[in-house]
Backbone as CSV, one residue per row, in Angstrom:
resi,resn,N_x,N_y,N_z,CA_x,CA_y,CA_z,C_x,C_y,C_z
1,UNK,10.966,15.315,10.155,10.657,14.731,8.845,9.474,13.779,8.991
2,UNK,8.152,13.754,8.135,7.010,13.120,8.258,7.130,12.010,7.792
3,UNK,7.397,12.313,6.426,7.458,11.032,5.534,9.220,11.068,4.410
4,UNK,9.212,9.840,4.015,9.992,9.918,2.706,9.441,8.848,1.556
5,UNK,10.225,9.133,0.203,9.784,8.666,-0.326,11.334,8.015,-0.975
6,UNK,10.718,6.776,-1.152,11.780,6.015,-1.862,11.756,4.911,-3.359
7,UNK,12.157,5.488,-4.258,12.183,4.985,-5.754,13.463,4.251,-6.473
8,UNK,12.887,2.915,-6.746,14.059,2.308,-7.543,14.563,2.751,-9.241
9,UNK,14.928,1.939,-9.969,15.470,2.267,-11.020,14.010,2.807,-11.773
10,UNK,12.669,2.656,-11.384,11.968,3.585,-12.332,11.472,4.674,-12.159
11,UNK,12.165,5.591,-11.566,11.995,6.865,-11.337,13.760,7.402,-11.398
12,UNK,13.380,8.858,-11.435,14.733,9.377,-11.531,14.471,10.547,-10.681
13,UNK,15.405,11.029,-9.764,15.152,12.539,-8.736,15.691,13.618,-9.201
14,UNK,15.391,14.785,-9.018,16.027,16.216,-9.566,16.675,16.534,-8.266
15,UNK,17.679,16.910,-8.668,18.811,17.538,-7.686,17.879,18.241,-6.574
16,UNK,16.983,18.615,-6.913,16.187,19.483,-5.340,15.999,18.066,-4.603
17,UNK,15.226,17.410,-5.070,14.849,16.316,-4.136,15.917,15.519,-3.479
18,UNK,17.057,15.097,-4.298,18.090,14.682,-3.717,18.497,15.349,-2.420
19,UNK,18.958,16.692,-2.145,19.299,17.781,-1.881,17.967,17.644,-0.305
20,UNK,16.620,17.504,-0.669,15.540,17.578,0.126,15.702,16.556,1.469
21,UNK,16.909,15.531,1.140,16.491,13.974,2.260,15.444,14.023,2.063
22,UNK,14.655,13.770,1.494,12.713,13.084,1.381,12.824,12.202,0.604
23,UNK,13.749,12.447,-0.247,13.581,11.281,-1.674,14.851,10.755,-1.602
24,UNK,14.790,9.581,-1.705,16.078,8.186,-1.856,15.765,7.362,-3.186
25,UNK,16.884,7.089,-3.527,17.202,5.651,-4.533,17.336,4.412,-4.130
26,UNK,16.622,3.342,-4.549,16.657,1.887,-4.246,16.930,1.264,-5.445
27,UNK,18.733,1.563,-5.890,19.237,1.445,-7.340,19.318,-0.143,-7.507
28,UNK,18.540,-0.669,-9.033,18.970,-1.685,-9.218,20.500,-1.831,-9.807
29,UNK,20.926,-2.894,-10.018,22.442,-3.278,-10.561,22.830,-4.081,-11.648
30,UNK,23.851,-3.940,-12.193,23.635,-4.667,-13.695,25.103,-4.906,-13.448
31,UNK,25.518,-6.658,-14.292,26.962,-7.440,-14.148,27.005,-7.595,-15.753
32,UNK,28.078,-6.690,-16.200,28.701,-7.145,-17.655,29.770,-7.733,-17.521
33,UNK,29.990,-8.988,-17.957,31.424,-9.108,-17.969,32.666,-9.344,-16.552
34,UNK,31.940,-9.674,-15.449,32.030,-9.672,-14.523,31.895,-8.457,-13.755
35,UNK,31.899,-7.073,-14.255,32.377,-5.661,-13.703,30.539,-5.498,-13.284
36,UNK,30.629,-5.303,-11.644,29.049,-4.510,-11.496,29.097,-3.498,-11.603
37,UNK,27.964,-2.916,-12.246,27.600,-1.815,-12.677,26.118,-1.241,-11.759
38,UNK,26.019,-0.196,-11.096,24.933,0.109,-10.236,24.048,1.428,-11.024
39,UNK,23.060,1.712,-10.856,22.138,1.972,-12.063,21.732,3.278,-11.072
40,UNK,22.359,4.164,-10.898,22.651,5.258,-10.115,23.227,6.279,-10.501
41,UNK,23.540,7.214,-10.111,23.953,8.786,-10.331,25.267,8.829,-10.996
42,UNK,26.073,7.818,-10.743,27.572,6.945,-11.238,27.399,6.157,-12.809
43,UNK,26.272,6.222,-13.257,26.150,5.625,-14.080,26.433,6.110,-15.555
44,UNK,27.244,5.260,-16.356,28.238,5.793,-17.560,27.377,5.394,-18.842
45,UNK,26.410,5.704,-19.291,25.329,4.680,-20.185,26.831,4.037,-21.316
46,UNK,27.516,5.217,-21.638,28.412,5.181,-22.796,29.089,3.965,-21.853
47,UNK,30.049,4.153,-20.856,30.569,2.933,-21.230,29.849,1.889,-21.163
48,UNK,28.773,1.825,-20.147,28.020,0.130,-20.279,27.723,-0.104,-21.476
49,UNK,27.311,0.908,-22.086,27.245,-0.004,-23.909,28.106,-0.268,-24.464
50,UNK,29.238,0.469,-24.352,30.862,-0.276,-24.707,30.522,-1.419,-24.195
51,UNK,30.641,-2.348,-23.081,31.472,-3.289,-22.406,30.140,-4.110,-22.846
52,UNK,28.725,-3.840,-22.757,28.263,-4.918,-23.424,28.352,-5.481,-24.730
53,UNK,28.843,-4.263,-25.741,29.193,-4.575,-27.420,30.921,-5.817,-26.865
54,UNK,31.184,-5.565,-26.162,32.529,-6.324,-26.042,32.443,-7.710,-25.347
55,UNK,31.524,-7.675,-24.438,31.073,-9.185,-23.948,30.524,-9.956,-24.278
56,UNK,31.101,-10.930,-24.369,30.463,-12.133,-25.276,28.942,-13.036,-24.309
57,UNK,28.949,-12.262,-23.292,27.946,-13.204,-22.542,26.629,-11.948,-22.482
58,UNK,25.107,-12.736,-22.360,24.492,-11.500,-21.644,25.096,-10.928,-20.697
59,UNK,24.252,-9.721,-20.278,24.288,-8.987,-19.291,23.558,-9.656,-18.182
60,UNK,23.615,-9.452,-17.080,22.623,-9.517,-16.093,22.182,-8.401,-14.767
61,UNK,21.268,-8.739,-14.489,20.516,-7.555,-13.883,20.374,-8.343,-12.652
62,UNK,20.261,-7.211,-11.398,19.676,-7.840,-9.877,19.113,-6.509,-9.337
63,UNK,17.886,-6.955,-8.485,16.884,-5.881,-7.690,17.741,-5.326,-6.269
64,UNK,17.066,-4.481,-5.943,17.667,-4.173,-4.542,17.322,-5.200,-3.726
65,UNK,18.450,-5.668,-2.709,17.730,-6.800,-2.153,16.766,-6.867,-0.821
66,UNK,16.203,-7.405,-0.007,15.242,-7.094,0.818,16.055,-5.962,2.439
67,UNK,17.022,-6.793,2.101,17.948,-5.945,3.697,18.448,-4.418,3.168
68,UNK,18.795,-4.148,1.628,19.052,-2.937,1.493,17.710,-2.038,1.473
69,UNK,16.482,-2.482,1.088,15.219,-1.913,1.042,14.905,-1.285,2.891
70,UNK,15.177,-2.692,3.690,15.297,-2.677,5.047,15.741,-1.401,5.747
71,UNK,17.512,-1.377,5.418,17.799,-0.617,5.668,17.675,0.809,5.316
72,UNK,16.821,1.619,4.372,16.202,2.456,3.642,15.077,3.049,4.874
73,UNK,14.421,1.816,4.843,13.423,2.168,5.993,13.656,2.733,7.743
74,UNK,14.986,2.354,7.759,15.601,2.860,9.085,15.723,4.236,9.142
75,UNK,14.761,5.127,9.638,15.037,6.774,9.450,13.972,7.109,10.307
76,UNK,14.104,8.333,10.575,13.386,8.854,11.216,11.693,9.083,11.127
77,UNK,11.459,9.472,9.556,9.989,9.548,8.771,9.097,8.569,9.281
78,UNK,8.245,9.415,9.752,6.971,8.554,10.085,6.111,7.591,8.960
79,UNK,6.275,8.371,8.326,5.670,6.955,6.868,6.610,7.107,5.489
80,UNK,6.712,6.131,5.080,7.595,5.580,4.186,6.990,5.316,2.787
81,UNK,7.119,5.897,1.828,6.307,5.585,0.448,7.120,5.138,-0.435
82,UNK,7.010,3.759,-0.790,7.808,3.477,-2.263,7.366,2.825,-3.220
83,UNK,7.890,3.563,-4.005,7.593,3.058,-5.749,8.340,1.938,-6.779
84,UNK,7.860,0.790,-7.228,9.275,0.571,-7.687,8.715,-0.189,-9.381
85,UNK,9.315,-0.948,-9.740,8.764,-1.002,-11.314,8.031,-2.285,-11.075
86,UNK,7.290,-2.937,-12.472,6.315,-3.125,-11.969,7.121,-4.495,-11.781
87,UNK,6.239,-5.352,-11.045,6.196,-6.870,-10.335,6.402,-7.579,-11.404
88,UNK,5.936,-7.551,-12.809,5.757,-8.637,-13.946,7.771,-8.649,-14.231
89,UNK,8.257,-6.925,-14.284,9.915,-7.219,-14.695,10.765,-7.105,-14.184
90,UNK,10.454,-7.033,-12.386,11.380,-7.143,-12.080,11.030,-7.646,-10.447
91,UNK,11.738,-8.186,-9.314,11.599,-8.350,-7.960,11.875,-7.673,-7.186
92,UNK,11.790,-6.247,-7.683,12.037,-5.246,-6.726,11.114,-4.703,-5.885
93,UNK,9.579,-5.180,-5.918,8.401,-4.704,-5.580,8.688,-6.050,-4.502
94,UNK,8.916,-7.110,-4.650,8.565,-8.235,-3.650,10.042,-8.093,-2.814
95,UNK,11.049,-7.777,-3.127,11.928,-7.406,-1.952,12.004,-6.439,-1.337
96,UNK,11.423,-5.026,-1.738,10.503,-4.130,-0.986,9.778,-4.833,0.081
97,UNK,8.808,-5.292,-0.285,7.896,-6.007,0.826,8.275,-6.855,2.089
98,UNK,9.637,-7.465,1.085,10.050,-8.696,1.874,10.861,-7.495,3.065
99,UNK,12.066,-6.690,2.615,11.922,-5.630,3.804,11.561,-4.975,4.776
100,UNK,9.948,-4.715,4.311,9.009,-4.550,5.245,8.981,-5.694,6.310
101,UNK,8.701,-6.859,6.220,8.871,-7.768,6.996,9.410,-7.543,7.918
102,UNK,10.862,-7.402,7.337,12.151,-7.569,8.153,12.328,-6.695,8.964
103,UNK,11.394,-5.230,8.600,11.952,-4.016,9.308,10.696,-4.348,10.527
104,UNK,9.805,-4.736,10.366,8.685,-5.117,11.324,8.898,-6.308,12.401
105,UNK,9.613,-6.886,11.897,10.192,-7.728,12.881,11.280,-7.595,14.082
106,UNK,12.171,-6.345,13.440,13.080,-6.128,13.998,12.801,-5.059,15.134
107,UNK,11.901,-4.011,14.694,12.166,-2.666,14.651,10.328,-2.404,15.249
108,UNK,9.399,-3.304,14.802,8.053,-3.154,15.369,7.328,-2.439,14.406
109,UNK,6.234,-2.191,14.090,5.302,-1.406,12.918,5.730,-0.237,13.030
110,UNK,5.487,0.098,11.253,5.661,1.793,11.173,5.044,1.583,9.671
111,UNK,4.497,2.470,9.141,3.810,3.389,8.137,4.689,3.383,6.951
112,UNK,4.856,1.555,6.541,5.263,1.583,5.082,4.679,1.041,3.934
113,UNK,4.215,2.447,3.055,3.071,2.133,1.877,4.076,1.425,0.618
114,UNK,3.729,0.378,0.371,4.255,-0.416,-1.170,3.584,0.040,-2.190
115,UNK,4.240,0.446,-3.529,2.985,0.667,-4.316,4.215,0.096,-5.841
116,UNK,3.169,-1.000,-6.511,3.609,-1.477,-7.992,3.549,-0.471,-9.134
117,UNK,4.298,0.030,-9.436,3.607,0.661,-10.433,3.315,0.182,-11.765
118,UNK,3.659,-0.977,-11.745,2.857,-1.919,-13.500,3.687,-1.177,-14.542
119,UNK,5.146,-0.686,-14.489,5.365,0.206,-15.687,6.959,0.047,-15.387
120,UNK,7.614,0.011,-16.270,8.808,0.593,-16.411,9.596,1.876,-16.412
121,UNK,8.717,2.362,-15.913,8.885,3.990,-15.434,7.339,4.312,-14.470
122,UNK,8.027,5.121,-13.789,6.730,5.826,-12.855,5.078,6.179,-13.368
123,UNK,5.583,6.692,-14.649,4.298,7.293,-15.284,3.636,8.690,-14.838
124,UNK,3.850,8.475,-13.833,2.970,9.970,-13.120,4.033,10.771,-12.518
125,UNK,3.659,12.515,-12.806,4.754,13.184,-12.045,3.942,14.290,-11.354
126,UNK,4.020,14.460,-10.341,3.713,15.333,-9.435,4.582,16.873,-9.151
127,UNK,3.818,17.807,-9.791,4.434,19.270,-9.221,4.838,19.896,-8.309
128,UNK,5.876,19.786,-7.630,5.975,20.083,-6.166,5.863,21.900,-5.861
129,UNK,4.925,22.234,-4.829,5.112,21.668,-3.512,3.488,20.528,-4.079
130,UNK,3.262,19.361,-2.805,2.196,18.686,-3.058,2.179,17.985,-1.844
131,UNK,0.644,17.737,-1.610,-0.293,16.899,-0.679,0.191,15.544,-0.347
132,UNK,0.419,14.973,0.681,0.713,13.695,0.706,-0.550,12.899,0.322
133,UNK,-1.983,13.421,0.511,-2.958,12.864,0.246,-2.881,13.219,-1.517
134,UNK,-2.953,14.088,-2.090,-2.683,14.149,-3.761,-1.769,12.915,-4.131
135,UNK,-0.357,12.864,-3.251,0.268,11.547,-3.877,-0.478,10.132,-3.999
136,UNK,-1.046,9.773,-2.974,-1.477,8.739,-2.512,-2.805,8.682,-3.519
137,UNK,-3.033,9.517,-3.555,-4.642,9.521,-5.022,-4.268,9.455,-6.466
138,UNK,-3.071,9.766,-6.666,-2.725,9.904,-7.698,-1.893,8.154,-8.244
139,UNK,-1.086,7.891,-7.188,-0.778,6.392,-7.184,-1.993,5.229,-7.193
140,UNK,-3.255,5.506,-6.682,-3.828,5.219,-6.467,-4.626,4.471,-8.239
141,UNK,-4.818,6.135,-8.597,-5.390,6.286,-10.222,-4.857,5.354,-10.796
142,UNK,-3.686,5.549,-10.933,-2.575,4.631,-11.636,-2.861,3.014,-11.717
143,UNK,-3.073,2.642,-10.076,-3.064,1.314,-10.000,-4.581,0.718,-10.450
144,UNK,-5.626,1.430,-10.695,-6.939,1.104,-11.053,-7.188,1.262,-12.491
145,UNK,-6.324,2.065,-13.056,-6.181,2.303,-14.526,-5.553,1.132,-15.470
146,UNK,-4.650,-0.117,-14.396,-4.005,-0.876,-14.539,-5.162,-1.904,-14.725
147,UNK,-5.747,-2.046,-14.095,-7.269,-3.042,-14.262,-7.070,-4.564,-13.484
148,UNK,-5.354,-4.702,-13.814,-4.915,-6.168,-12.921,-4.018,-5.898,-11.554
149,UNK,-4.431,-4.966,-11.105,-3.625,-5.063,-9.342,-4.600,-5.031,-8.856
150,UNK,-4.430,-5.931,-7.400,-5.250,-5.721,-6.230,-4.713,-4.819,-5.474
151,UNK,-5.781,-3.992,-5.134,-5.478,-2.794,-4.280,-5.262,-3.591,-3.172
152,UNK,-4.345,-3.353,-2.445,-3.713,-4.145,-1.013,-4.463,-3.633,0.530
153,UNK,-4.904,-2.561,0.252,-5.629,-1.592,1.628,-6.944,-0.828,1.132
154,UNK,-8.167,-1.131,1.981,-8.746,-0.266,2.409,-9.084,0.383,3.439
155,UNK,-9.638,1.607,3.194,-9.455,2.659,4.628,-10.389,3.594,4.761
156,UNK,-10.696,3.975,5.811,-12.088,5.152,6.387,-11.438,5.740,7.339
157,UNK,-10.989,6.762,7.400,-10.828,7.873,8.635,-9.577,6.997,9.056
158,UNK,-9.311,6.724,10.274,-8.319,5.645,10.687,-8.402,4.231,10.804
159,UNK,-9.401,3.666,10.409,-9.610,2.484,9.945,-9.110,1.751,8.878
160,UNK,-8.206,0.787,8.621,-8.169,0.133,7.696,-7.511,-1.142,8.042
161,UNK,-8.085,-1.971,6.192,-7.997,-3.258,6.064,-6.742,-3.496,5.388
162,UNK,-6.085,-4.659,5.604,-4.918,-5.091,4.982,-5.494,-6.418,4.387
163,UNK,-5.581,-6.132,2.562,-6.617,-7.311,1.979,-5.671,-8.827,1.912
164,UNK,-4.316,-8.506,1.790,-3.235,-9.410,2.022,-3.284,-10.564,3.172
165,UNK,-3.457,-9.675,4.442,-2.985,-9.793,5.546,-4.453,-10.707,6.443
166,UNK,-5.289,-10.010,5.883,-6.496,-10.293,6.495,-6.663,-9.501,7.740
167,UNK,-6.530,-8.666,8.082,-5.974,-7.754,9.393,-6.613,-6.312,9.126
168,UNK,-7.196,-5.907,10.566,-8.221,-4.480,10.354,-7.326,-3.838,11.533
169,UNK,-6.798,-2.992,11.152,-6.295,-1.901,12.620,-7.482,-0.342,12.522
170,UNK,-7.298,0.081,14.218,-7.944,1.502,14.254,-6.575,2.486,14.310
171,UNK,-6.400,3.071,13.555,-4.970,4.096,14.248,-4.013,3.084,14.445
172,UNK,-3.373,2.694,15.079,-2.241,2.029,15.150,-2.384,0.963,16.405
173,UNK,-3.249,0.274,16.196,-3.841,-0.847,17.107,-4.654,-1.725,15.978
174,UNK,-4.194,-3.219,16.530,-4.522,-4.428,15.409,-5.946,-4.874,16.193
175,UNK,-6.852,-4.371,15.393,-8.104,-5.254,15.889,-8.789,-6.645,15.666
176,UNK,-8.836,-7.288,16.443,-9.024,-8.915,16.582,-10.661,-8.798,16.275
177,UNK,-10.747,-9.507,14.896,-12.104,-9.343,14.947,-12.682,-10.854,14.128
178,UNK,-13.918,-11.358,14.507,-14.535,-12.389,14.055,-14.367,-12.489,12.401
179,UNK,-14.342,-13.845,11.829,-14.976,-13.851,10.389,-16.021,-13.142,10.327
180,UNK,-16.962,-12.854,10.809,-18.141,-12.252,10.165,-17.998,-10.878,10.772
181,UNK,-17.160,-10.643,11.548,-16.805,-8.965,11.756,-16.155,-7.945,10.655
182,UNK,-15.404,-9.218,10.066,-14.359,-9.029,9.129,-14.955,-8.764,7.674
183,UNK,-15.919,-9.299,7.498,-16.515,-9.722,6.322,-17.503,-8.106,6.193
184,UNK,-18.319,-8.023,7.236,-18.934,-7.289,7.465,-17.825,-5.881,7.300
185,UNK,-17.141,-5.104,8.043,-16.412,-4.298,7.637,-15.445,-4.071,6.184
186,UNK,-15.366,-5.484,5.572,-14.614,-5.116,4.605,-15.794,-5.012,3.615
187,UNK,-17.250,-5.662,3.476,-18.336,-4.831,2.605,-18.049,-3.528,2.584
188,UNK,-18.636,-2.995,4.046,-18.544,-1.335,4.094,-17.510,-0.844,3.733
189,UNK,-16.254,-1.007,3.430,-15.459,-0.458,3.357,-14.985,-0.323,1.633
190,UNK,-15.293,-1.709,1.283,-15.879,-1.371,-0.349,-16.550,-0.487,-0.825
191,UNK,-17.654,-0.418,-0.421,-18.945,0.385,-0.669,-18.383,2.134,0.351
192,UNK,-17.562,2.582,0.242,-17.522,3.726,0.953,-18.074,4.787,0.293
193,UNK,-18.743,5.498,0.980,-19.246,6.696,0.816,-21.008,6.290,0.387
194,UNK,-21.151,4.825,0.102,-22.594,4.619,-0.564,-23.353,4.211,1.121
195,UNK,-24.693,4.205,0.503,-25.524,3.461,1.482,-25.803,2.773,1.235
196,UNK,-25.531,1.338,2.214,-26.048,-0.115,1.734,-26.719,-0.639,2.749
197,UNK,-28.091,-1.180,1.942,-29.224,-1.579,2.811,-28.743,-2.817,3.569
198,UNK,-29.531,-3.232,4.585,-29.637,-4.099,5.901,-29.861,-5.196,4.879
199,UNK,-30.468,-5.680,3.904,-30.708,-6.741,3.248,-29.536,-6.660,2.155
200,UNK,-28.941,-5.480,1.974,-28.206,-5.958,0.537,-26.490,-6.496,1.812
201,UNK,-26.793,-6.052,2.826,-25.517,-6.910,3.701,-25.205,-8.437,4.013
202,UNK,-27.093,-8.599,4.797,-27.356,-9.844,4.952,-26.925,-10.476,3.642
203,UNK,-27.204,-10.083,2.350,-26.933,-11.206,1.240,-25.649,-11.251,0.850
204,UNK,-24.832,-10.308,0.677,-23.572,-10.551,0.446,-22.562,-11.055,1.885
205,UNK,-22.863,-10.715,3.011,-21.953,-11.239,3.900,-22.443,-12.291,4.471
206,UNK,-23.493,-13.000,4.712,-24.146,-13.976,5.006,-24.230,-15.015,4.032
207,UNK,-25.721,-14.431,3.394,-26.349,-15.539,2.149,-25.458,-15.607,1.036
208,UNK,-24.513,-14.992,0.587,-23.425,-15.315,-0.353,-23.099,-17.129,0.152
209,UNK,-22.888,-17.317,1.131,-21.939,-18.407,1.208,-23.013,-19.503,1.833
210,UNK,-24.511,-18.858,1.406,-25.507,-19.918,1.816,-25.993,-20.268,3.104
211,UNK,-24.947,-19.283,3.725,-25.403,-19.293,5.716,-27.162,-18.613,5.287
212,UNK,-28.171,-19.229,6.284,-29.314,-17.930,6.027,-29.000,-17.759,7.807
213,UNK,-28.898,-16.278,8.177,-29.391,-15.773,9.397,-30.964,-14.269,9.396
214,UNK,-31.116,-14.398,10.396,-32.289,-13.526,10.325,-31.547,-11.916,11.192
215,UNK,-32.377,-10.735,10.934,-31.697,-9.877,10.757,-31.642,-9.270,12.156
216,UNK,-31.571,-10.074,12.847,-30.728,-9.745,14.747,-29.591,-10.288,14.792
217,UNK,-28.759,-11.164,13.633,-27.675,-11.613,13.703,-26.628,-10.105,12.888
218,UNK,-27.394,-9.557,11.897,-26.977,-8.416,11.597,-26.313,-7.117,12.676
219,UNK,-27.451,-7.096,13.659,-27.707,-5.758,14.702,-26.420,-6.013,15.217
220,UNK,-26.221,-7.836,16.061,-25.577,-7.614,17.109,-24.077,-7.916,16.119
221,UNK,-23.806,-8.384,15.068,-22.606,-8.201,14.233,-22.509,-6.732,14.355
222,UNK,-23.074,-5.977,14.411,-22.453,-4.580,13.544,-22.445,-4.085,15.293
223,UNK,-22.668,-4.350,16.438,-22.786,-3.595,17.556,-21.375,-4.333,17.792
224,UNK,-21.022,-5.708,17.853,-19.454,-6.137,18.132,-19.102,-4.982,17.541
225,UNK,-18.844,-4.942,16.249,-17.790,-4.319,15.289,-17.184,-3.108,16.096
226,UNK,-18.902,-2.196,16.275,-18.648,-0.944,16.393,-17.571,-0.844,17.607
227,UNK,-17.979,-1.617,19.116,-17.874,-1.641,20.210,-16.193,-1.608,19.738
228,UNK,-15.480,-2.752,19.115,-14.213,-3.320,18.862,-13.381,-2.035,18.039
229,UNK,-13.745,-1.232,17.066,-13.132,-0.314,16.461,-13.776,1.237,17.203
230,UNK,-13.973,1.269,19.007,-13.844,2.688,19.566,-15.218,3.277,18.815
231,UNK,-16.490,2.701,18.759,-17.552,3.796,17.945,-17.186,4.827,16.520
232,UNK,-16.357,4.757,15.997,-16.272,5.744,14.919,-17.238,6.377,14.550
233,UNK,-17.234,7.810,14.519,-17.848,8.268,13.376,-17.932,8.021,12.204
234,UNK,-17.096,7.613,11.838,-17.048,7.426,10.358,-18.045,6.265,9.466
235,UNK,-19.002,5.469,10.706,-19.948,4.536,10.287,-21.119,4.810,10.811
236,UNK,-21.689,4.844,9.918,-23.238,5.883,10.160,-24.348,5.157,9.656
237,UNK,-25.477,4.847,10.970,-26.373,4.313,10.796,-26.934,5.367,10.121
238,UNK,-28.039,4.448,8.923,-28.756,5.413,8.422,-30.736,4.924,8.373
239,UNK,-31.346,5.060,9.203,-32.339,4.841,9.687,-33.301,4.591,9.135
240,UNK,-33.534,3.439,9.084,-34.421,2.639,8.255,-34.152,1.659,7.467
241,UNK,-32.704,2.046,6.892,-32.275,1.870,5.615,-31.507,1.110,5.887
242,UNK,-29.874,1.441,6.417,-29.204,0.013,6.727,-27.624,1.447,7.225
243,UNK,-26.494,1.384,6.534,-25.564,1.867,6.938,-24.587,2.621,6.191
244,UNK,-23.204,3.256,6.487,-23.034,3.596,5.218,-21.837,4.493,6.123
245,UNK,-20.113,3.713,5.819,-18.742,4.188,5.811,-18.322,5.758,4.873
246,UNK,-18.329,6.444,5.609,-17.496,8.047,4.511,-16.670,8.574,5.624
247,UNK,-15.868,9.094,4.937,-14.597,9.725,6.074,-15.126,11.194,6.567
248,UNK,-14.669,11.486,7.629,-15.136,12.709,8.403,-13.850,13.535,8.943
249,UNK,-12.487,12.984,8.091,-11.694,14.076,8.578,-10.601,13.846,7.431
């Protein structure tokens, strides 16, 4: 098994997927009246609307909590994808995360993508069979269509940034790299697929913050970098001109 995917109360699975082990529930829970109610396959809509017409108190609601998210992540799948509703209604996206933590602490890194979806439902449905790269583009759409999430990662070939974290790994190695290594790769990595001149770098990673350096502080920045992330292909001098990140596999 490569990957799985795991969805809280805003998604719903079709018996294939259930049936598949790829897809899991990270059910939220609801207390009427003292009686919990779990927002799962068990779930009676008819009676919970009985027992709330009968209770004199609200209802209340709780997220999955970070150790059940945790334990979700304990499986075999090499990468882990989950969806959950969005951050503004509920804390199921930040005890997701907070999971992650926990499972990283315990258990050491592994390949778990968070993704908000800003919605009370998924929004997007995917035709199976499908691309793990189609998913990941398609979640992707979603979150830029939203206009207020920060995308949390960028990435080139096996390179990427964790914008959270402040942290650049190659493949599955954490690369220790300078402020201005850092700065410098996360330009390019903005700008992917474009070419950006030797002067339009110097000004945004330098002269932005009023440092002036002259452009041998450039050369030997971008020769650390390269040296530190194994030479990639995937960063391509372009001669004369300045440089320019696109993926090559």
């Amino acid at each position: 098994m490569n990957y799985k995917v795991i969805v809280d109360s805003c998604g719903e699975l079709r018996d294939e997927m259930k049936e598949s082990g790829l897809f899991e529930t990270a059910p939220l829970t609801m207390e009427v009246g003292g009686v919990r109610i779990v927002d799962d396959v068990s779930f009676d809509q008819t009676d919970f609307l009985r027992r709330v017409a009968e209770c004199t108190e609200s209802p209340k609601s709780s997220c999955p909590s970070p150790e059940e998210y945790m334990k979700r992540y304990c499986c075999d799948a090499e990468r882990v994808y989950v969806v959950t509703l969005s951050a503004e209604l509920s804390g199921s996206y930040n005890s997701a995360v907070l999971g992650k933590n926990l499972y990283i602490e315990e258990y050491g890194k592994k390949e778990i993508h968070i993704f908000n979806s800003c919605s009370a439902s998924i929004g997007e449905t995917l035709i199976e069979p499908f691309e793990l790269s189609v998913l990941y583009s398609r979640i992707q759409a979603v979150l830029r269509r939203t206009g207020n999430v920060a995308v949390q990662y960028l990435s080139c070939d096996g390179i990427k940034i964790d914008l959270n974290r402040r942290t650049a790994t190659c493949g599955t190695e954490e690369i220790d790299l300078s402020v201005s290594e850092y700065e410098l790769l996360l330009y390019l990595l903005q700008n992917k697929g474009k070419t950006v001149t030797r002067e339009k770098i110097l000004e945004q990673v330098w002269d932005v913050n009023g440092n002036y350096v002259n452009d041998h502080t450039l050369t030997v920045t971008m020769k650390r970098l390269r040296d530190k992330l194994h030479q990639p292909s995937c960063l391509k001098t372009i001669r004369s001109v300045g440089y320019r990140m696109e993926d090559t596999i």
